[in-house]
mmCIF file of C-alpha atoms in Angstrom:
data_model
loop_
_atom_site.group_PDB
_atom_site.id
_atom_site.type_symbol
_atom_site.label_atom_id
_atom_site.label_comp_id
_atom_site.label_asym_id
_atom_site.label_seq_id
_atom_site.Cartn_x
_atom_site.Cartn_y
_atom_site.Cartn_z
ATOM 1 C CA UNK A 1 -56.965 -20.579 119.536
ATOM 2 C CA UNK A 2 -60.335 -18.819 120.761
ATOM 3 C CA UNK A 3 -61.796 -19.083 124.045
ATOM 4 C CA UNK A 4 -65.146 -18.011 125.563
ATOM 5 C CA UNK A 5 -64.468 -16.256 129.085
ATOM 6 C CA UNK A 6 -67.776 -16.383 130.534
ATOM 7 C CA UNK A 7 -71.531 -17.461 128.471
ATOM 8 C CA UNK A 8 -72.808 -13.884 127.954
ATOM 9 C CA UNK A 9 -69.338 -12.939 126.257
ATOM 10 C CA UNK A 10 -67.966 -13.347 122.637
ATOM 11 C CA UNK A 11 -65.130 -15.413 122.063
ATOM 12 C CA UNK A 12 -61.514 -13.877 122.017
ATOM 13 C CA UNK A 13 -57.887 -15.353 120.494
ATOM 14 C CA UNK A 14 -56.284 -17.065 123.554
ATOM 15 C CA UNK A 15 -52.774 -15.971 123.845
ATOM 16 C CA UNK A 16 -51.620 -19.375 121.833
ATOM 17 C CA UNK A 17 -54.087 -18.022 119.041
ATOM 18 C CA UNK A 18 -52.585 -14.232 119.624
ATOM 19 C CA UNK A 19 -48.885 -16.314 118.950
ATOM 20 C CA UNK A 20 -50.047 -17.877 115.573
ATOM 21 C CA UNK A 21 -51.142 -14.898 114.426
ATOM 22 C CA UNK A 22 -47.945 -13.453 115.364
ATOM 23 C CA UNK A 23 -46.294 -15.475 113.460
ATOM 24 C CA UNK A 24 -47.987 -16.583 110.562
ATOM 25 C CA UNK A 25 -49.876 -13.222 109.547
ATOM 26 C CA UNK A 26 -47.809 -10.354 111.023
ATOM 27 C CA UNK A 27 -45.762 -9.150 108.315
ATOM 28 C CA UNK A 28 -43.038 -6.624 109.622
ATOM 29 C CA UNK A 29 -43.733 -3.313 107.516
ATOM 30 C CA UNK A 30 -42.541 0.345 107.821
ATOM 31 C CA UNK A 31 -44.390 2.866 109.655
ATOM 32 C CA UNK A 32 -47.057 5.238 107.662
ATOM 33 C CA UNK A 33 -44.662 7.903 105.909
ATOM 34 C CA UNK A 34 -46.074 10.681 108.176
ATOM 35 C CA UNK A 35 -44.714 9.019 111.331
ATOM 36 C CA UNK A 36 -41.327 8.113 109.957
ATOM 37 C CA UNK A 37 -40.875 11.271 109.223
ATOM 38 C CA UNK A 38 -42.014 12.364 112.870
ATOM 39 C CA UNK A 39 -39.450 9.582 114.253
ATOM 40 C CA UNK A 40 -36.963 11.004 112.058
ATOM 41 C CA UNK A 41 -37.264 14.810 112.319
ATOM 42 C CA UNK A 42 -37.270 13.912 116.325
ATOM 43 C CA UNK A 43 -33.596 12.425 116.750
ATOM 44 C CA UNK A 44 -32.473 15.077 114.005
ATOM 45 C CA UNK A 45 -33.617 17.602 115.983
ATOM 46 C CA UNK A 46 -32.525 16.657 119.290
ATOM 47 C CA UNK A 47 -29.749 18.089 121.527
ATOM 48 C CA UNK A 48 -30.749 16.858 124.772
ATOM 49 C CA UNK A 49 -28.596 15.428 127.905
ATOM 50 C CA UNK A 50 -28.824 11.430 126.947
ATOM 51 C CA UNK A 51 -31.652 11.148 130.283
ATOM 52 C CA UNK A 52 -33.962 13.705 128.436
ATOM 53 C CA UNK A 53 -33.337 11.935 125.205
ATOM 54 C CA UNK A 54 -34.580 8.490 126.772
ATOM 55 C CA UNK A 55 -37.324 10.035 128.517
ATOM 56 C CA UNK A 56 -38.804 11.740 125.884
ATOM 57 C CA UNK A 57 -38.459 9.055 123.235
ATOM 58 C CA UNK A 58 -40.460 6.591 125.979
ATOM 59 C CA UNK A 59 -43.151 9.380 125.728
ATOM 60 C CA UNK A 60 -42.553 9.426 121.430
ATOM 61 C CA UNK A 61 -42.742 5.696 121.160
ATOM 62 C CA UNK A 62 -46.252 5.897 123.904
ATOM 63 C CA UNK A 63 -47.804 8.413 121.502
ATOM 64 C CA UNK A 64 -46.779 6.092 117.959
ATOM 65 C CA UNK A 65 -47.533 2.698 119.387
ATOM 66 C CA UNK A 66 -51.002 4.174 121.483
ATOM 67 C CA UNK A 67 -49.568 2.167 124.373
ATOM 68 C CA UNK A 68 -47.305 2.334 127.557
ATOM 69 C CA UNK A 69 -43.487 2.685 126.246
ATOM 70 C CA UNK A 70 -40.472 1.262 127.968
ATOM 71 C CA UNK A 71 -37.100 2.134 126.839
ATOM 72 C CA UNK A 72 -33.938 0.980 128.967
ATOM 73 C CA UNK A 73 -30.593 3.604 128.654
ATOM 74 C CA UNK A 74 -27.780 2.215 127.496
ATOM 75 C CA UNK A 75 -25.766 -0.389 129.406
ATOM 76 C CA UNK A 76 -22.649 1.360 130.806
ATOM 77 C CA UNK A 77 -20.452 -1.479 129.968
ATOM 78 C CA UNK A 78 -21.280 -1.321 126.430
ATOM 79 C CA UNK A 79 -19.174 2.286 126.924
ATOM 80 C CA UNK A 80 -16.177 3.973 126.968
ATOM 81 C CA UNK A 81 -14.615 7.145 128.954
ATOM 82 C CA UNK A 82 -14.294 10.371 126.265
ATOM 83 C CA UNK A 83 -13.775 12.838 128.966
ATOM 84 C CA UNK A 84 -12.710 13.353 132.764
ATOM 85 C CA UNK A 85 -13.027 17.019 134.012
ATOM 86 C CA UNK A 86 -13.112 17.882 138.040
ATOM 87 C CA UNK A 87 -14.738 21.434 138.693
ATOM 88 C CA UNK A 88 -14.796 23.405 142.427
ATOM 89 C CA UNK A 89 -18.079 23.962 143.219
ATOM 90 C CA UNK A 90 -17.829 25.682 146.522
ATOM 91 C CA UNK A 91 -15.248 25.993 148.958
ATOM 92 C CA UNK A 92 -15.342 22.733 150.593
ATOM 93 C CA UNK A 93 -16.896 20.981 147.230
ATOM 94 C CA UNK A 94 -15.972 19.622 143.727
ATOM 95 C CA UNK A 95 -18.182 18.277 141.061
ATOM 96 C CA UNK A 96 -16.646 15.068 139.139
ATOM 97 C CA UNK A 97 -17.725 14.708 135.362
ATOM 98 C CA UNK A 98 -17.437 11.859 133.744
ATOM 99 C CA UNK A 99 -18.551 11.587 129.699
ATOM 100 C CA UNK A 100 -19.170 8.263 128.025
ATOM 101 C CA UNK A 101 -19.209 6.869 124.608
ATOM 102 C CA UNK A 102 -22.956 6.256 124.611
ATOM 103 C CA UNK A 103 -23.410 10.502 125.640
ATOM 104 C CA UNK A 104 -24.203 9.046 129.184
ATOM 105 C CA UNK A 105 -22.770 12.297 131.728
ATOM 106 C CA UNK A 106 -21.989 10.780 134.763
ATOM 107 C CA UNK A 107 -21.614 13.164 137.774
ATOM 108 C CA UNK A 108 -20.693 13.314 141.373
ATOM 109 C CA UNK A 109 -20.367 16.154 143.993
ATOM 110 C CA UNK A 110 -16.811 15.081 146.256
ATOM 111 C CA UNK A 111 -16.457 17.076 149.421
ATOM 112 C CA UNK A 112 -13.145 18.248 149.495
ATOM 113 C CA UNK A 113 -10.723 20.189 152.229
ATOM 114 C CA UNK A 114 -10.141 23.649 152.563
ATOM 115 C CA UNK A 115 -6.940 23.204 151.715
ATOM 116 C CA UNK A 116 -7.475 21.851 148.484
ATOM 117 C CA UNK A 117 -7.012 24.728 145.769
ATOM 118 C CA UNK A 118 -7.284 24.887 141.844
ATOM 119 C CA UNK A 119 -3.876 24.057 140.971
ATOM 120 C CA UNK A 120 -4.576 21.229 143.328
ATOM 121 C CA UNK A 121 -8.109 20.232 141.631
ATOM 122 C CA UNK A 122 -6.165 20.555 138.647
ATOM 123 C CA UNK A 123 -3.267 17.766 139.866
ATOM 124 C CA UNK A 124 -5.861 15.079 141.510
ATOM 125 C CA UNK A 125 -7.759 15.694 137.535
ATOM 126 C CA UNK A 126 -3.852 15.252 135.606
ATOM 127 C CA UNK A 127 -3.491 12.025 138.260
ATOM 128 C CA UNK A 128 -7.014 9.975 137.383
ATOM 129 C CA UNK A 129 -7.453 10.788 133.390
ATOM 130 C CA UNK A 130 -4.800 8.644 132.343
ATOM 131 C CA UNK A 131 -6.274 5.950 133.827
ATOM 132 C CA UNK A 132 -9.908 6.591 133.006
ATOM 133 C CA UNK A 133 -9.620 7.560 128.894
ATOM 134 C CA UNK A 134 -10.502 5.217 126.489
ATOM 135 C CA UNK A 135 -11.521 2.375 129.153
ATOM 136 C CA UNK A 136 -14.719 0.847 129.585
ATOM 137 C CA UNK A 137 -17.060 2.305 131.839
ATOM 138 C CA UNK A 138 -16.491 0.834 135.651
ATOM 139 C CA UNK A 139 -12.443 -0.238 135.227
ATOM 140 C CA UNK A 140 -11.133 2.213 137.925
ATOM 141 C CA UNK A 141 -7.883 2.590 137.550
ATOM 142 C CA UNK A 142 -4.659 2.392 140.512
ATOM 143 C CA UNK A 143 -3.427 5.698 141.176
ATOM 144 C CA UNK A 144 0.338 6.002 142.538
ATOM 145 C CA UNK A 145 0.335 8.487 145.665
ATOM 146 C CA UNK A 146 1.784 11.954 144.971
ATOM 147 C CA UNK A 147 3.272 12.314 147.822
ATOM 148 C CA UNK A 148 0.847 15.713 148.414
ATOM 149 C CA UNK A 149 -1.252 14.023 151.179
ATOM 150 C CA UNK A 150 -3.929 16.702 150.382
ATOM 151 C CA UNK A 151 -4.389 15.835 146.537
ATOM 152 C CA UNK A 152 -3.791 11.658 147.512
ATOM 153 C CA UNK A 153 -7.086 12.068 149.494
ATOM 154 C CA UNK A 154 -8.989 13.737 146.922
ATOM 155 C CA UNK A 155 -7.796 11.366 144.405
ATOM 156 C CA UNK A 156 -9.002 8.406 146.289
ATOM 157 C CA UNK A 157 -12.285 9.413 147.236
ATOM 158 C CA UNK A 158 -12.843 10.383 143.588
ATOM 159 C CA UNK A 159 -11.554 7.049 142.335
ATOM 160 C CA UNK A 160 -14.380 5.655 144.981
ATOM 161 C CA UNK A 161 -17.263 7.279 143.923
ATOM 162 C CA UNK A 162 -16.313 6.714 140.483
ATOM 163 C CA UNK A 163 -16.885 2.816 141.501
ATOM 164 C CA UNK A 164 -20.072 3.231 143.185
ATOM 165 C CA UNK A 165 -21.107 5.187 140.044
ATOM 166 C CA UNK A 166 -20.533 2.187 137.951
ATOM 167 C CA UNK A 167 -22.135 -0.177 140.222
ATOM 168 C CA UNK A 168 -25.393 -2.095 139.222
ATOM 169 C CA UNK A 169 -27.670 -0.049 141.030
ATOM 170 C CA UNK A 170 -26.852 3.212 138.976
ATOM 171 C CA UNK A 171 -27.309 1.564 135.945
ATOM 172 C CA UNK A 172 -29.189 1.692 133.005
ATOM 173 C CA UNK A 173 -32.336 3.641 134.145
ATOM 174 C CA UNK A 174 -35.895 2.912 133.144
ATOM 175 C CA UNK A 175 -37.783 5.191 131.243
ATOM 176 C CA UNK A 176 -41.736 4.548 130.668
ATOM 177 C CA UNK A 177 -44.095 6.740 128.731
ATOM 178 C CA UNK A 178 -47.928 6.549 128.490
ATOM 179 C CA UNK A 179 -48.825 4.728 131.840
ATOM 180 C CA UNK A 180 -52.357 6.985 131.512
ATOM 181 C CA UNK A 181 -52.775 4.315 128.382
ATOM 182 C CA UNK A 182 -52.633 1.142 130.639
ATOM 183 C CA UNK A 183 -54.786 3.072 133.142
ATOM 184 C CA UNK A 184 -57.373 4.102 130.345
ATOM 185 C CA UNK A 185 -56.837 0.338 129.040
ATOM 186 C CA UNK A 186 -58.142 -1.295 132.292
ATOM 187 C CA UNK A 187 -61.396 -3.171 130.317
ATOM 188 C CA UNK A 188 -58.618 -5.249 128.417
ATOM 189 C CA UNK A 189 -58.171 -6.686 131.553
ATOM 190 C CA UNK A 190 -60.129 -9.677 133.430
ATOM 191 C CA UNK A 191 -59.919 -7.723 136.655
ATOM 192 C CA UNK A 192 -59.059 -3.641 138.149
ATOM 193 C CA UNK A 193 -56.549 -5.480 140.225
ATOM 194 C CA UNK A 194 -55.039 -6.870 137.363
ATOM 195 C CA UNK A 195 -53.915 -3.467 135.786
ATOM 196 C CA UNK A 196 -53.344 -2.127 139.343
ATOM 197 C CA UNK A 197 -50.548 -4.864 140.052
ATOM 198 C CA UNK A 198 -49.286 -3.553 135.981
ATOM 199 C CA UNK A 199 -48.763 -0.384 137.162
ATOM 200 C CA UNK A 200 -47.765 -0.817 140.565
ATOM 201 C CA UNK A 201 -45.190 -3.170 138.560
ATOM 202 C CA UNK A 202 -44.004 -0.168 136.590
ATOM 203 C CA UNK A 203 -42.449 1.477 139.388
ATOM 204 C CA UNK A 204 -40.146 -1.512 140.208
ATOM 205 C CA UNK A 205 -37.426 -0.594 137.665
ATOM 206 C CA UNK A 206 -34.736 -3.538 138.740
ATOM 207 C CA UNK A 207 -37.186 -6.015 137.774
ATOM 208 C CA UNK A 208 -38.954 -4.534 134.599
ATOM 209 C CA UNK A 209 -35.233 -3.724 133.629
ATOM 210 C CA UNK A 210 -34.337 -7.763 134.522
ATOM 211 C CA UNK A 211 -36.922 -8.590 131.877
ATOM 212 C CA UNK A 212 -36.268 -6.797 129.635
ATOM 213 C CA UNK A 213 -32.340 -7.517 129.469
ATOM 214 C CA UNK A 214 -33.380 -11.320 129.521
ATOM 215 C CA UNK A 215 -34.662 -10.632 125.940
ATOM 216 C CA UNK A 216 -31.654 -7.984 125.030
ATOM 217 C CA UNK A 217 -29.828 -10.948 122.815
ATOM 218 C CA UNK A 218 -32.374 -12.497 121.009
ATOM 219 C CA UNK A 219 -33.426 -9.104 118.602
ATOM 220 C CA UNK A 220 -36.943 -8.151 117.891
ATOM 221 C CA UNK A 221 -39.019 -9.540 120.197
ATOM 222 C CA UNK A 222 -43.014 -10.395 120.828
ATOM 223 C CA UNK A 223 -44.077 -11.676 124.677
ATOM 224 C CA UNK A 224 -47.473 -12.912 124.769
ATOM 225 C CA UNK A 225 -49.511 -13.529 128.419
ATOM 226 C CA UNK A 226 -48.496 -16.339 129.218
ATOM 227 C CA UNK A 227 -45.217 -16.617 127.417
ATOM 228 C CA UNK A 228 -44.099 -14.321 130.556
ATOM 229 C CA UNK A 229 -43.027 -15.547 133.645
ATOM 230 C CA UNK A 230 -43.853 -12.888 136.054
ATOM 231 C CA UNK A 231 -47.408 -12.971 136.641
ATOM 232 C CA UNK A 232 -48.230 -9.390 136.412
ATOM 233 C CA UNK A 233 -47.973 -9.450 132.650
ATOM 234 C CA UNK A 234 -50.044 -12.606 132.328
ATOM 235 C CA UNK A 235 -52.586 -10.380 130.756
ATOM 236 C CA UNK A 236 -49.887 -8.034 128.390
ATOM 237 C CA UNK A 237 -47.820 -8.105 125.384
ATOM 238 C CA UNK A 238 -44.550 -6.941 124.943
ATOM 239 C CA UNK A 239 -42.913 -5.848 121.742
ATOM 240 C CA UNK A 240 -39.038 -5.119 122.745
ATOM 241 C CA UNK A 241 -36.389 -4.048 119.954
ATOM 242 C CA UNK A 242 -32.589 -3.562 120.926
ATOM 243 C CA UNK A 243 -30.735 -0.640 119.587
ATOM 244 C CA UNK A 244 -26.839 -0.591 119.278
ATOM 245 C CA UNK A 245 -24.452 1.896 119.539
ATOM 246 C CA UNK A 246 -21.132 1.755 118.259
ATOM 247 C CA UNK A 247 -22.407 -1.895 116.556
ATOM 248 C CA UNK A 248 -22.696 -3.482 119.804
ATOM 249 C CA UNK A 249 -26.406 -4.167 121.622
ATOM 250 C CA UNK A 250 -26.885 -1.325 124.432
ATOM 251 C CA UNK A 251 -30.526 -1.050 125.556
ATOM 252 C CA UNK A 252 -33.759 -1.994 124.857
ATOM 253 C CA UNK A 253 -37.082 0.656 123.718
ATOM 254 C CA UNK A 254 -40.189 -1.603 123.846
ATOM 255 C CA UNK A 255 -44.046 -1.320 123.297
ATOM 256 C CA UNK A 256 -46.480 -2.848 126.437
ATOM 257 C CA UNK A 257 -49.876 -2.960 126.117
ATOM 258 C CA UNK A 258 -53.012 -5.507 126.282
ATOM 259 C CA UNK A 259 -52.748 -8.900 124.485
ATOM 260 C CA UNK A 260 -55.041 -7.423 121.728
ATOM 261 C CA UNK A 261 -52.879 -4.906 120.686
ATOM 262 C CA UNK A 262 -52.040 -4.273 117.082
ATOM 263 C CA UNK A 263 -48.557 -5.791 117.022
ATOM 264 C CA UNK A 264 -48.004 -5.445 113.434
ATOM 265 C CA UNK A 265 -47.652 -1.389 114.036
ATOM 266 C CA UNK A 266 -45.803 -2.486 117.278
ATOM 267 C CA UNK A 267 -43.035 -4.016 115.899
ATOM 268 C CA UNK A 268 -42.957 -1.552 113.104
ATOM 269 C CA UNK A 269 -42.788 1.505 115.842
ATOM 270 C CA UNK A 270 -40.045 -0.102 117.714
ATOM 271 C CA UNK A 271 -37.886 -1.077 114.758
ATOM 272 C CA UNK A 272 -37.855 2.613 113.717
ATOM 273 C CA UNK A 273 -37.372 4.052 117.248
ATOM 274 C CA UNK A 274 -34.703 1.550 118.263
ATOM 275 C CA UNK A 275 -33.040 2.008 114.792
ATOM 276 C CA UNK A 276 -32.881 6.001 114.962
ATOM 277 C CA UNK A 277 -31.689 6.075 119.328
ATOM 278 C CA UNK A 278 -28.643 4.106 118.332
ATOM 279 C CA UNK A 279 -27.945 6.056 115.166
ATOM 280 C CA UNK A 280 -28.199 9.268 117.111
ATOM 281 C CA UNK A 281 -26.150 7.727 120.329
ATOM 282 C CA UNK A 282 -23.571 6.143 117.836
#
């Protein structure tokens, strides 16, 4: 459970001796009383679009944890449509505006034909709703033509960007806080390059968000070094906690951070963040 890296240094917990610790002495606690309250006056507090929500509680859960902060917006299949509205932007221009369930705003700017008015706007909106309200996120819906060959284009080519919205790659966005923490970390790892790959890692968001969602099931969650598959957090920890909306799983907010990390306030920052984002988003 120890190990001796080199003969002038001390001896450290391997990451097998990091795991028994996890789980044999880690007792899951509440935060100190001043930062629940902080977590809590936070989310009361907030009115923000859902992306500056999930930014800025990556940068809240960096600043209670004292390590880099991951937190993964909620999956778009996990939602519902609340609201469809279609707004002229300029002449030749319309802005699409889709609201979800989970306070995602989904938007896309169609160009349109001069001949395309209000009362027009108004018909290709009246056409697409029906379809869209109360339906999961990404079911697009068959429109019956109009026979207005004008408001028929419109429609489709909203209809088509409503499916590219919905689409994989515009999904569930990465947010990370702290990264200047890993950086000023860099001596709990064997090697610069080590925490250079990290953060170079970081910036990948498909496959930090692929992780993550591997370990979206199975609840609370510690990763030790070696425990992870990808090598670039050989040398990490990673303390993940789902958060629901509407009862059902929808993202992830997690803790990452050197192998020595304190993971009993870990796991007791994520299980308060996770627990207030889906009580705010539900």
């Amino acid at each position: 459970f120890i190990a001796q890296p080199h003969t002038s240094a001390g001896r450290i917990p391997t990451d097998q001796g990091y795991r028994y610790f996890v789980d044999h002495f880690t007792q899951q606690g509440p935060l100190p009383p001043q930062q629940h309250r902080a977590v809590a006056d936070f989310f009361e507090s907030s009115h923000r679009a859902l992306e500056d929500l999930l930014h800025e509680t990556s940068q809240l859960l960096a600043r209670l944890s004292r390590h880099a902060a991951v937190v993964v917006g909620p999956q778009p299949d996990s939602a519902v449509v609340r609201g469809v509205h279609l707004v002229r932007l300029h002449e030749r221009s319309a802005l699409v505006v889709v609201v979800l369930s989970n306070g995602a705003i989904e938007r896309h700017v169609l160009p349109i034909a001069e001949a395309v008015d209000n009362e027009r706007l108004a018909t290709v909106a009246r056409a697409i709703e029906p379809g869209l309200l109360g339906r999961a996120w990404g079911t697009v819906p068959e429109v019956a033509p109009s026979g207005d060959p004008a408001v028929d284009t419109v429609v489709s080519d909203a209809l088509a960007a409503l499916a590219t919205l919905a689409t994989p790659e515009h999904r569930e966005p990465l947010y990370v806080g702290g990264v200047s923490r890993l950086a000023a970390e860099q001596e709990a790892f064997s090697t610069a390059q080590s925490a250079a790959r990290l953060l170079e890692l970081l910036e990948h968001q498909v496959v930090v968000v692929s992780v993550v969602h591997e370990l979206l099931q199975a609840g609370l969650t510690v990763r030790i070094g070696s425990e992870h598959q990808l090598e670039e957090l050989r040398e990490c920890a990673l303390v993940l906690a789902p958060y629901e909306v509407e009862g059902q799983a929808a993202g992830v907010v997690g803790v990452l951070g050197p192998t020595r990390m304190d993971y009993r306030h870990a796991l007791a920052a994520v299980t308060a963040v996770s627990q207030q984002l889906g009580k705010h988003l539900s």
